[in-house]
Amino acid sequence: MFYLTDQWTTASSEEVLVVGIWKKNPFSGIMKSLDEALAGQLGELKKQTVFPKKSGGILTIPTLGLIGAKRIYAVYLGEEDAFGTDELRECLGHVGKQLKKERVETAGVLLDSFVTEVVSPEDAAFGIGEGLALGSYDKQTYKEKSNEPIRTLAKVTLYSNREGLTFYADRGYTYGKGTNLARKLVNLPGNLLTPSDLANESETLAKKYGFAFNVLEREDMERFGMGALLAVANGSDQPPKMIIIRYDGNPESDDVTGLVGKGITFDSGGYSLKPPASMHEMKNDMGGAAAVLGAMAIIGEMKPKVNVLAVIPSSENLINGSAMKPGDVICSLSGKTIEMRNADAEGRLVLADGITYAKQLGAKRLIDVATLTGACVVALGHEMTGAVANDDALMEAVKAAGDKAGEPIWQFPSGKGYKKLLESSDIADLNNSPGRPGASITAGLFIGAFAEKTPWVHLDIAGTGYLNKATNIGPAGATGVMARTLAHYVESLSEA
């Protein structure tokens, strides 16, 4: 996919040559050679300020046979001191979208035109790989297909005199592909991704990378006492699945990081029925499970020397004669009892058993990911993922991984007063929905009650996991958020 050469010449014959254009910086080095080959027209266009005013905008310039490339994508980068890795990802994501739209098969990138004092050549190479993968993703549709031949990007030549940059470009591409896997799963309609289908997708992933794999069926859950997951599953004819994937990158160590993803493949709200207008989007309620699987795909490619356990409790939340009812009392795998006040607060129920089971399987630290609360969208909009944690060091490490991935995280407070709200049931240990005030916090702390003293972070992606508007790095729909964050965190453990 990625190739490196230190010599760009006018004879280089890619379909598209991608270059970065700064607002003020004069052309030098290879960019000066390119401008000279174009009879100074690149510089003239810059003087006339015809480039897009917004960072990441692309001006397509026909080369008219003056150089081997058929056309140039001139990517406007703005002010150098305002440009970092997040901006690079956005810019290259836009390039990826444009390459896909124009069905380009070969492209070249003048890599050094994207390098600054902040963005190293290695960062630029990683960003090129990541951005091209993210931007080229398109969600599957079920419309009648055209007969046009499929053409996709097959070769990207990086022009730079720095060695080893294809390693970083390949890494970035791997991170982008893992995110795209998560997007693909979330975007599947609920009838095409049941808990059984999710288990099959997980098994395919495990076989591809040689992971250990297991699925607990309903009878296994009944034998173990997974009452919280079973209570949610009782409303659906689809059987629940507890999916377990294990990666042993350091078999000599007993240190295991547990990643737990909410796998509700469709959420009607149960007897606490959701409004119908947007219920079709509730296929996205397994976004946490998808993020974990996307991260595992990245981990399978990168092979860090750490041990990772992925646990995905999966079910539908529907309504039948056996569905859980408000006021029911449920006994979880941990032995804690739960008064079910709200059937639409089901994600925390399945995660309760998922967290407990991950601990039983040896996880020393836990990160759960879930499209958990609408309250998180109210609090943070679609800009940040909300978090609740019981361990400051783990929280800071996960936040750092989120910053690296361009997926910012905001930690909510979690004092004793919030925890007391969870104990407001007069007939059970916990109340699964103590009310609207601080709802994202109490939802997270409900899960934390099952993590107990094990270091734990909860990530609420209700606002960031699914967007109704396209961005430079993806179409409307699933974002695959937290797949890259989890992978960056796991890789950081192997570097410690």
Coordinates of C-alpha atoms in Angstrom, one line a residue:
M1 CA 0.0 0.0 0.0
F2 CA 2.7 2.5 1.1
Y3 CA 6.0 3.0 -0.6
L4 CA 8.8 5.4 0.2
T5 CA 11.2 7.2 -2.1
D6 CA 13.5 10.2 -1.6
Q7 CA 13.3 11.4 -5.2
W8 CA 10.3 13.1 -6.6
T9 CA 10.7 13.9 -10.3
T10 CA 8.5 15.5 -12.9
A11 CA 8.2 12.0 -14.5
S12 CA 6.6 10.5 -11.4
S13 CA 3.3 9.4 -12.8
E14 CA 0.7 8.9 -10.0
E15 CA -2.9 9.9 -10.8
V16 CA -2.9 12.4 -8.0
L17 CA -0.1 14.2 -6.2
V18 CA -1.0 15.5 -2.7
V19 CA 0.7 18.5 -1.3
G20 CA 0.3 20.7 1.7
I21 CA -0.1 24.5 1.3
W22 CA 0.6 26.9 4.2
K23 CA -0.9 30.3 4.5
K24 CA 2.4 32.1 4.8
N25 CA 5.4 29.8 4.4
P26 CA 7.3 30.3 1.1
F27 CA 7.9 27.2 -1.1
S28 CA 11.3 25.5 -0.5
G29 CA 12.9 22.2 -1.4
I30 CA 10.7 19.8 -3.2
M31 CA 7.7 22.2 -3.2
K32 CA 9.9 24.8 -5.0
S33 CA 10.8 22.2 -7.6
L34 CA 7.2 21.4 -8.1
D35 CA 6.3 25.0 -8.5
E36 CA 9.1 25.5 -11.0
A37 CA 7.9 22.4 -13.0
L38 CA 4.4 24.1 -13.1
A39 CA 5.9 27.3 -14.5
G40 CA 5.3 29.1 -11.2
Q41 CA 1.5 28.6 -11.4
L42 CA 1.3 27.1 -7.9
G43 CA 2.9 30.2 -6.4
E44 CA 0.6 32.4 -8.5
L45 CA -2.5 30.6 -7.2
K46 CA -1.2 31.1 -3.7
K47 CA -0.7 34.9 -4.3
Q48 CA -4.2 35.2 -5.6
T49 CA -5.6 33.4 -2.5
V50 CA -7.7 31.1 -4.5
F51 CA -7.1 28.2 -2.1
P52 CA -9.9 27.3 0.3
K53 CA -9.9 29.5 3.4
K54 CA -10.6 26.7 5.8
S55 CA -7.9 24.3 6.9
G56 CA -8.3 20.9 5.2
G57 CA -9.9 22.4 2.0
I58 CA -8.7 20.9 -1.2
L59 CA -8.0 22.7 -4.5
T60 CA -7.8 20.3 -7.4
I61 CA -5.3 21.5 -10.0
P62 CA -4.9 19.9 -13.5
T63 CA -1.3 19.6 -14.4
L64 CA -1.9 19.8 -18.2
G65 CA 1.0 17.4 -18.9
L66 CA 3.6 19.6 -17.2
I67 CA 4.4 16.8 -14.7
G68 CA 3.7 13.1 -14.7
A69 CA 0.8 13.3 -12.2
K70 CA -2.5 14.0 -13.8
R71 CA -3.7 16.4 -11.1
I72 CA -2.6 17.9 -7.8
Y73 CA -4.6 18.0 -4.6
A74 CA -3.4 21.2 -2.9
V75 CA -4.5 20.9 0.7
Y76 CA -4.7 24.2 2.5
L77 CA -3.2 23.9 6.0
G78 CA -3.6 27.4 7.4
E79 CA -1.2 28.8 9.9
E80 CA 1.7 26.5 10.9
D81 CA 1.5 27.4 14.6
A82 CA -2.2 26.3 14.7
F83 CA -1.5 22.9 13.0
G84 CA -1.1 19.7 14.9
T85 CA -1.8 16.0 14.5
D86 CA -5.6 16.5 14.9
E87 CA -5.6 18.9 12.1
L88 CA -3.4 16.6 10.0
R89 CA -5.9 13.8 10.5
E90 CA -8.8 15.9 9.4
C91 CA -6.9 17.2 6.3
L92 CA -5.8 13.7 5.2
G93 CA -9.3 12.3 6.0
H94 CA -10.7 14.9 3.5
V95 CA -8.1 13.7 1.0
G96 CA -9.1 10.1 1.5
K97 CA -12.8 11.0 0.8
Q98 CA -11.8 12.8 -2.4
L99 CA -9.6 10.0 -3.6
K100 CA -12.4 7.5 -3.0
K101 CA -15.0 9.8 -4.7
E102 CA -12.8 10.2 -7.8
R103 CA -11.9 6.4 -7.7
V104 CA -8.2 7.1 -7.6
E105 CA -5.9 4.0 -7.6
T106 CA -2.4 5.6 -7.3
A107 CA -1.4 8.7 -5.3
G108 CA 1.8 10.4 -4.3
V109 CA 2.3 12.6 -1.2
L110 CA 5.0 15.2 -0.7
L111 CA 5.2 14.2 2.9
D112 CA 7.6 17.0 4.0
S113 CA 5.0 19.6 3.0
F114 CA 3.0 18.5 6.0
V115 CA 5.9 18.5 8.5
T116 CA 6.2 21.3 11.2
E117 CA 8.1 21.8 14.4
V118 CA 5.1 20.1 16.1
V119 CA 4.3 17.4 13.5
S120 CA 7.3 15.2 12.9
P121 CA 7.9 13.2 9.7
E122 CA 6.8 10.1 11.7
D123 CA 3.6 11.9 12.8
A124 CA 2.9 13.0 9.3
A125 CA 3.4 9.4 7.9
F126 CA 1.1 8.0 10.6
G127 CA -1.5 10.7 10.0
I128 CA -1.4 10.0 6.2
G129 CA -2.1 6.3 6.8
E130 CA -4.8 7.0 9.4
G131 CA -6.5 9.8 7.6
L132 CA -6.6 8.0 4.2
A133 CA -8.2 4.9 5.9
L134 CA -10.7 7.0 7.9
G135 CA -11.7 9.3 5.0
S136 CA -12.1 6.5 2.5
Y137 CA -14.7 4.6 4.6
D138 CA -18.2 4.5 3.3
K139 CA -21.1 2.9 5.0
Q140 CA -22.8 0.0 3.3
T141 CA -26.2 0.7 1.7
Y142 CA -28.8 -1.6 0.4
K143 CA -29.8 0.4 -2.7
E144 CA -29.6 -0.9 -6.2
K145 CA -26.0 -0.9 -7.3
S146 CA -24.6 0.7 -10.5
N147 CA -22.5 -1.3 -13.0
E148 CA -19.5 1.0 -12.7
P149 CA -16.2 -0.9 -12.0
I150 CA -14.9 -0.7 -8.5
R151 CA -11.6 1.2 -8.2
T152 CA -10.0 1.8 -4.9
L153 CA -6.7 3.2 -3.7
A154 CA -4.0 0.6 -4.1
K155 CA -0.7 2.4 -4.0
V156 CA 0.5 5.5 -2.1
T157 CA 4.1 6.8 -2.7
L158 CA 5.5 8.9 0.1
Y159 CA 8.2 11.3 -1.1
S160 CA 10.7 12.1 1.6
N161 CA 14.4 11.6 2.4
R162 CA 13.6 10.3 5.9
E163 CA 13.9 6.5 6.3
G164 CA 11.4 4.1 7.8
L165 CA 8.3 6.2 7.3
T166 CA 6.3 3.4 5.7
F167 CA 6.2 1.7 9.1
Y168 CA 4.4 4.7 10.5
A169 CA 2.1 5.0 7.6
D170 CA 1.1 1.3 7.8
R171 CA 0.5 1.8 11.6
G172 CA -1.8 4.7 10.9
Y173 CA -3.6 2.8 8.3
T174 CA -4.1 -0.1 10.7
Y175 CA -5.6 2.2 13.3
G176 CA -8.0 3.6 10.7
K177 CA -9.0 0.2 9.5
G178 CA -9.8 -0.9 13.1
T179 CA -12.0 2.2 13.4
N180 CA -13.7 1.3 10.1
L181 CA -14.5 -2.2 11.4
A182 CA -16.3 -0.7 14.4
R183 CA -18.2 1.7 12.1
K184 CA -19.2 -1.2 9.8
L185 CA -20.7 -3.2 12.7
V186 CA -22.6 -0.3 14.2
N187 CA -24.0 0.7 10.8
L188 CA -25.5 -2.7 10.2
P189 CA -29.3 -2.8 10.6
G190 CA -30.6 -4.7 13.7
N191 CA -32.0 -7.5 11.6
L192 CA -28.6 -8.1 10.1
L193 CA -26.6 -7.9 13.4
T194 CA -28.3 -9.9 16.1
P195 CA -26.3 -11.0 19.2
S196 CA -25.6 -14.3 17.3
D197 CA -24.3 -12.3 14.3
L198 CA -22.1 -10.2 16.6
A199 CA -20.7 -13.4 18.1
N200 CA -20.0 -14.7 14.6
E201 CA -18.2 -11.5 13.7
S202 CA -16.2 -11.7 16.9
E203 CA -15.2 -15.3 16.1
T204 CA -14.1 -14.4 12.6
L205 CA -11.9 -11.7 14.1
A206 CA -10.5 -14.1 16.7
K207 CA -9.6 -16.7 14.0
K208 CA -7.9 -14.1 11.8
Y209 CA -5.5 -13.0 14.6
G210 CA -5.2 -16.3 16.5
F211 CA -7.1 -15.0 19.6
A212 CA -8.6 -17.4 22.1
F213 CA -12.4 -17.3 21.7
N214 CA -15.5 -18.4 23.7
V215 CA -19.2 -17.6 23.8
L216 CA -21.4 -18.3 26.8
E217 CA -24.9 -19.3 25.8
R218 CA -28.2 -18.8 27.8
E219 CA -27.8 -22.1 29.6
D220 CA -24.3 -21.1 30.6
M221 CA -25.5 -17.8 31.9
E222 CA -28.2 -19.5 33.9
R223 CA -25.7 -21.9 35.4
F224 CA -23.3 -19.0 36.4
G225 CA -26.1 -16.8 37.7
M226 CA -25.8 -13.9 35.2
G227 CA -29.2 -12.6 36.2
A228 CA -28.7 -9.0 35.0
L229 CA -27.9 -9.9 31.4
L230 CA -30.6 -12.6 31.3
A231 CA -33.2 -10.1 32.6
V232 CA -32.5 -7.9 29.6
A233 CA -32.5 -10.8 27.2
N234 CA -35.8 -12.2 28.4
G235 CA -37.7 -9.6 26.3
S236 CA -36.3 -10.9 23.0
D237 CA -36.6 -14.1 21.0
Q238 CA -32.9 -13.7 20.0
P239 CA -30.6 -15.6 22.4
P240 CA -28.1 -13.6 24.4
K241 CA -24.4 -14.1 24.0
M242 CA -21.5 -13.4 26.4
I243 CA -18.6 -13.1 24.0
I244 CA -15.0 -13.6 25.3
I245 CA -11.8 -12.9 23.3
R246 CA -8.3 -13.2 24.8
Y247 CA -5.0 -12.0 23.4
D248 CA -1.9 -13.2 25.2
G249 CA 0.8 -11.0 24.0
N250 CA 2.9 -11.6 27.2
P251 CA 2.1 -15.2 28.4
E252 CA 4.7 -15.0 31.1
S253 CA 2.7 -12.3 32.9
D254 CA -0.6 -12.5 34.8
D255 CA -1.3 -8.8 34.2
V256 CA -4.5 -8.6 32.1
T257 CA -6.3 -5.5 30.8
G258 CA -10.1 -6.0 30.5
L259 CA -12.0 -4.2 27.8
V260 CA -15.8 -4.6 28.2
G261 CA -18.2 -3.4 25.5
K262 CA -22.0 -2.9 25.7
G263 CA -23.4 -5.1 23.0
I264 CA -27.1 -4.2 22.8
T265 CA -27.7 -4.9 19.1
F266 CA -31.1 -3.1 19.2
D267 CA -32.6 -1.1 22.0
S268 CA -36.4 -0.3 22.0
G269 CA -36.2 0.8 25.6
G270 CA -38.3 -2.3 26.6
Y271 CA -41.4 -1.4 28.7
S272 CA -39.8 2.1 29.1
L273 CA -40.3 2.5 25.4
K274 CA -38.2 5.0 23.5
P275 CA -39.9 7.7 21.3
P276 CA -40.5 6.3 17.8
A277 CA -39.0 9.2 15.7
S278 CA -35.4 8.2 16.3
M279 CA -35.7 4.6 17.4
H280 CA -34.3 3.4 14.1
E281 CA -30.9 4.7 15.2
M282 CA -30.9 2.3 18.2
K283 CA -29.0 -0.2 16.1
N284 CA -26.1 1.8 17.4
D285 CA -26.5 0.7 21.0
M286 CA -23.7 -1.9 20.5
G287 CA -21.2 0.9 19.7
G288 CA -19.2 0.0 22.8
A289 CA -18.9 -3.6 21.7
A290 CA -17.9 -2.4 18.2
A291 CA -15.2 -0.2 19.7
V292 CA -13.7 -3.1 21.6
L293 CA -13.7 -5.3 18.5
G294 CA -12.1 -2.5 16.5
A295 CA -9.4 -2.1 19.1
M296 CA -8.8 -5.9 19.1
A297 CA -8.3 -5.8 15.3
I298 CA -5.7 -3.1 15.8
I299 CA -4.1 -5.1 18.6
G300 CA -4.1 -8.2 16.5
E301 CA -2.1 -6.3 13.8
M302 CA 0.3 -4.5 16.2
K303 CA 0.9 -7.4 18.5
P304 CA 1.9 -5.5 21.7
K305 CA 3.6 -7.5 24.5
V306 CA 0.6 -7.2 26.8
N307 CA -2.4 -9.4 27.7
V308 CA -5.9 -8.2 26.8
L309 CA -9.3 -9.7 27.6
A310 CA -12.3 -8.5 25.7
V311 CA -15.7 -9.2 27.2
I312 CA -18.9 -8.3 25.3
P313 CA -22.3 -9.0 26.9
S314 CA -24.8 -9.0 24.0
S315 CA -28.6 -9.0 23.8
E316 CA -31.5 -7.1 22.3
N317 CA -33.8 -5.0 24.6
L318 CA -37.3 -5.6 23.3
I319 CA -40.8 -6.3 24.6
N320 CA -42.6 -9.6 24.9
G321 CA -44.5 -11.4 27.7
S322 CA -41.3 -12.3 29.4
A323 CA -39.6 -8.9 29.3
M324 CA -38.4 -7.3 32.5
K325 CA -40.8 -4.9 34.1
P326 CA -40.2 -1.7 36.1
G327 CA -40.1 -2.8 39.8
D328 CA -38.6 -6.2 39.1
V329 CA -35.7 -7.3 41.3
I330 CA -32.8 -8.9 39.6
C331 CA -29.9 -10.8 41.1
S332 CA -26.6 -10.1 39.2
L333 CA -23.6 -12.4 38.7
S334 CA -21.8 -10.6 41.6
G335 CA -24.7 -11.4 44.0
K336 CA -25.8 -7.8 44.2
T337 CA -29.5 -7.3 43.8
I338 CA -30.9 -4.6 41.5
E339 CA -34.4 -3.0 41.5
M340 CA -35.1 -2.3 37.9
R341 CA -36.8 1.1 37.8
N342 CA -36.3 1.8 34.1
A343 CA -36.2 -0.8 31.4
D344 CA -34.3 1.7 29.1
A345 CA -31.4 1.7 31.5
E346 CA -30.5 -1.8 30.4
G347 CA -26.9 -1.2 29.2
R348 CA -25.7 -0.8 32.8
L349 CA -27.3 -4.2 33.6
V350 CA -25.5 -6.2 31.0
L351 CA -22.3 -4.4 31.8
A352 CA -22.7 -5.3 35.5
D353 CA -22.4 -9.0 34.6
G354 CA -19.8 -8.3 31.9
I355 CA -17.6 -6.4 34.4
T356 CA -18.0 -9.1 37.0
Y357 CA -17.2 -11.8 34.6
A358 CA -14.1 -10.0 33.3
K359 CA -12.8 -9.8 36.9
Q360 CA -13.5 -13.5 37.4
L361 CA -11.4 -14.2 34.3
G362 CA -8.4 -12.3 35.7
A363 CA -8.7 -8.7 34.5
K364 CA -6.5 -6.5 36.7
R365 CA -7.9 -3.2 35.3
L366 CA -11.1 -2.5 33.4
I367 CA -12.2 -0.1 30.8
D368 CA -15.9 -0.3 29.7
V369 CA -17.3 1.4 26.7
A370 CA -21.0 2.1 26.1
T371 CA -23.6 4.2 24.4
L372 CA -25.0 4.6 27.9
T373 CA -27.0 7.8 28.6
G374 CA -28.7 10.6 26.7
A375 CA -27.7 12.7 29.7
C376 CA -24.1 12.6 28.4
V377 CA -25.2 14.2 25.2
V378 CA -27.0 16.9 27.1
A379 CA -23.8 17.5 29.2
L380 CA -21.1 17.3 26.6
G381 CA -22.9 17.4 23.2
H382 CA -21.1 15.4 20.4
E383 CA -17.7 16.8 21.1
M384 CA -16.4 14.7 24.0
T385 CA -16.8 11.3 25.5
G386 CA -17.9 11.3 29.2
A387 CA -16.0 9.2 31.7
V388 CA -16.4 8.0 35.3
A389 CA -13.5 6.3 37.1
N390 CA -12.3 5.0 40.4
D391 CA -8.6 5.2 39.7
D392 CA -6.8 8.5 38.8
A393 CA -3.7 7.0 37.2
L394 CA -5.8 4.8 34.9
M395 CA -8.1 7.7 34.0
E396 CA -5.2 9.9 33.1
A397 CA -3.6 7.2 30.9
V398 CA -6.9 6.6 29.1
K399 CA -7.4 10.4 28.6
A400 CA -3.9 10.6 27.2
A401 CA -4.7 7.8 24.7
G402 CA -7.9 9.7 23.8
D403 CA -5.9 12.9 23.1
K404 CA -3.5 10.9 20.9
A405 CA -6.4 9.5 18.9
G406 CA -8.1 12.8 18.6
E407 CA -11.0 11.5 20.7
P408 CA -11.1 13.8 23.8
I409 CA -12.5 12.5 27.1
W410 CA -14.0 14.5 30.0
Q411 CA -14.1 13.0 33.4
F412 CA -17.3 13.5 35.5
P413 CA -17.1 14.0 39.3
S414 CA -18.1 11.0 41.4
G415 CA -18.5 11.8 45.0
K416 CA -20.3 10.0 47.8
G417 CA -23.5 11.9 47.3
Y418 CA -23.9 10.4 43.8
K419 CA -23.2 6.9 45.1
K420 CA -25.9 7.2 47.7
L421 CA -28.4 7.8 45.0
L422 CA -27.8 4.3 43.7
E423 CA -28.7 2.9 47.1
S424 CA -32.2 4.5 47.1
S425 CA -34.1 1.3 46.6
D426 CA -35.9 0.0 49.7
I427 CA -36.0 -3.6 48.4
A428 CA -32.6 -4.1 46.6
D429 CA -28.9 -3.3 46.9
L430 CA -29.0 -0.9 43.9
N431 CA -31.5 1.2 41.9
N432 CA -30.7 1.0 38.2
S433 CA -32.2 4.5 37.5
P434 CA -32.3 6.9 40.5
G435 CA -33.5 9.9 38.4
R436 CA -32.4 12.5 35.9
P437 CA -30.1 14.6 38.1
G438 CA -26.5 13.6 37.4
A439 CA -27.8 10.7 35.3
S440 CA -24.5 10.1 33.4
I441 CA -22.6 10.0 36.7
T442 CA -25.0 7.7 38.5
A443 CA -25.1 5.4 35.4
G444 CA -21.4 5.1 35.4
L445 CA -21.1 4.6 39.1
F446 CA -23.7 1.8 38.9
I447 CA -21.2 0.0 36.7
G448 CA -18.4 1.0 39.1
A449 CA -20.3 -0.8 41.9
F450 CA -19.4 -4.0 40.1
A451 CA -15.8 -3.1 39.4
E452 CA -15.5 -2.5 43.1
K453 CA -11.8 -2.0 44.0
T454 CA -10.4 -3.1 40.6
P455 CA -9.0 0.0 38.8
W456 CA -11.8 0.9 36.3
V457 CA -12.8 3.6 33.8
H458 CA -16.2 3.9 32.1
L459 CA -16.5 5.7 28.8
D460 CA -19.9 6.9 27.7
I461 CA -20.0 7.4 23.9
A462 CA -23.7 8.2 23.6
G463 CA -22.8 11.6 22.1
T464 CA -19.7 10.7 20.2
G465 CA -20.4 7.2 18.8
Y466 CA -23.0 8.2 16.2
L467 CA -23.3 11.5 14.2
N468 CA -26.0 12.7 11.9
K469 CA -23.6 14.8 10.0
A470 CA -20.6 13.8 7.9
T471 CA -17.1 15.0 8.8
N472 CA -13.8 15.1 7.0
I473 CA -12.9 11.7 8.5
G474 CA -16.2 9.9 7.9
P475 CA -19.8 9.9 6.7
A476 CA -22.9 10.4 8.8
G477 CA -23.6 7.4 11.1
A478 CA -21.2 5.4 13.2
T479 CA -17.9 7.1 14.1
G480 CA -16.1 4.0 15.6
V481 CA -15.0 6.3 18.5
M482 CA -12.8 4.7 21.2
A483 CA -11.4 1.9 19.0
R484 CA -8.2 3.9 18.5
T485 CA -8.2 5.2 22.0
L486 CA -8.3 1.7 23.5
A487 CA -5.6 0.5 21.1
H488 CA -3.4 3.5 21.9
Y489 CA -3.9 2.8 25.6
V490 CA -3.0 -0.9 25.3
E491 CA 0.1 -0.1 23.2
S492 CA 1.2 2.4 25.9
L493 CA 1.3 -0.5 28.4
S494 CA 3.8 -2.4 26.3
E495 CA 5.9 0.8 26.1
A496 CA 5.9 1.4 29.8

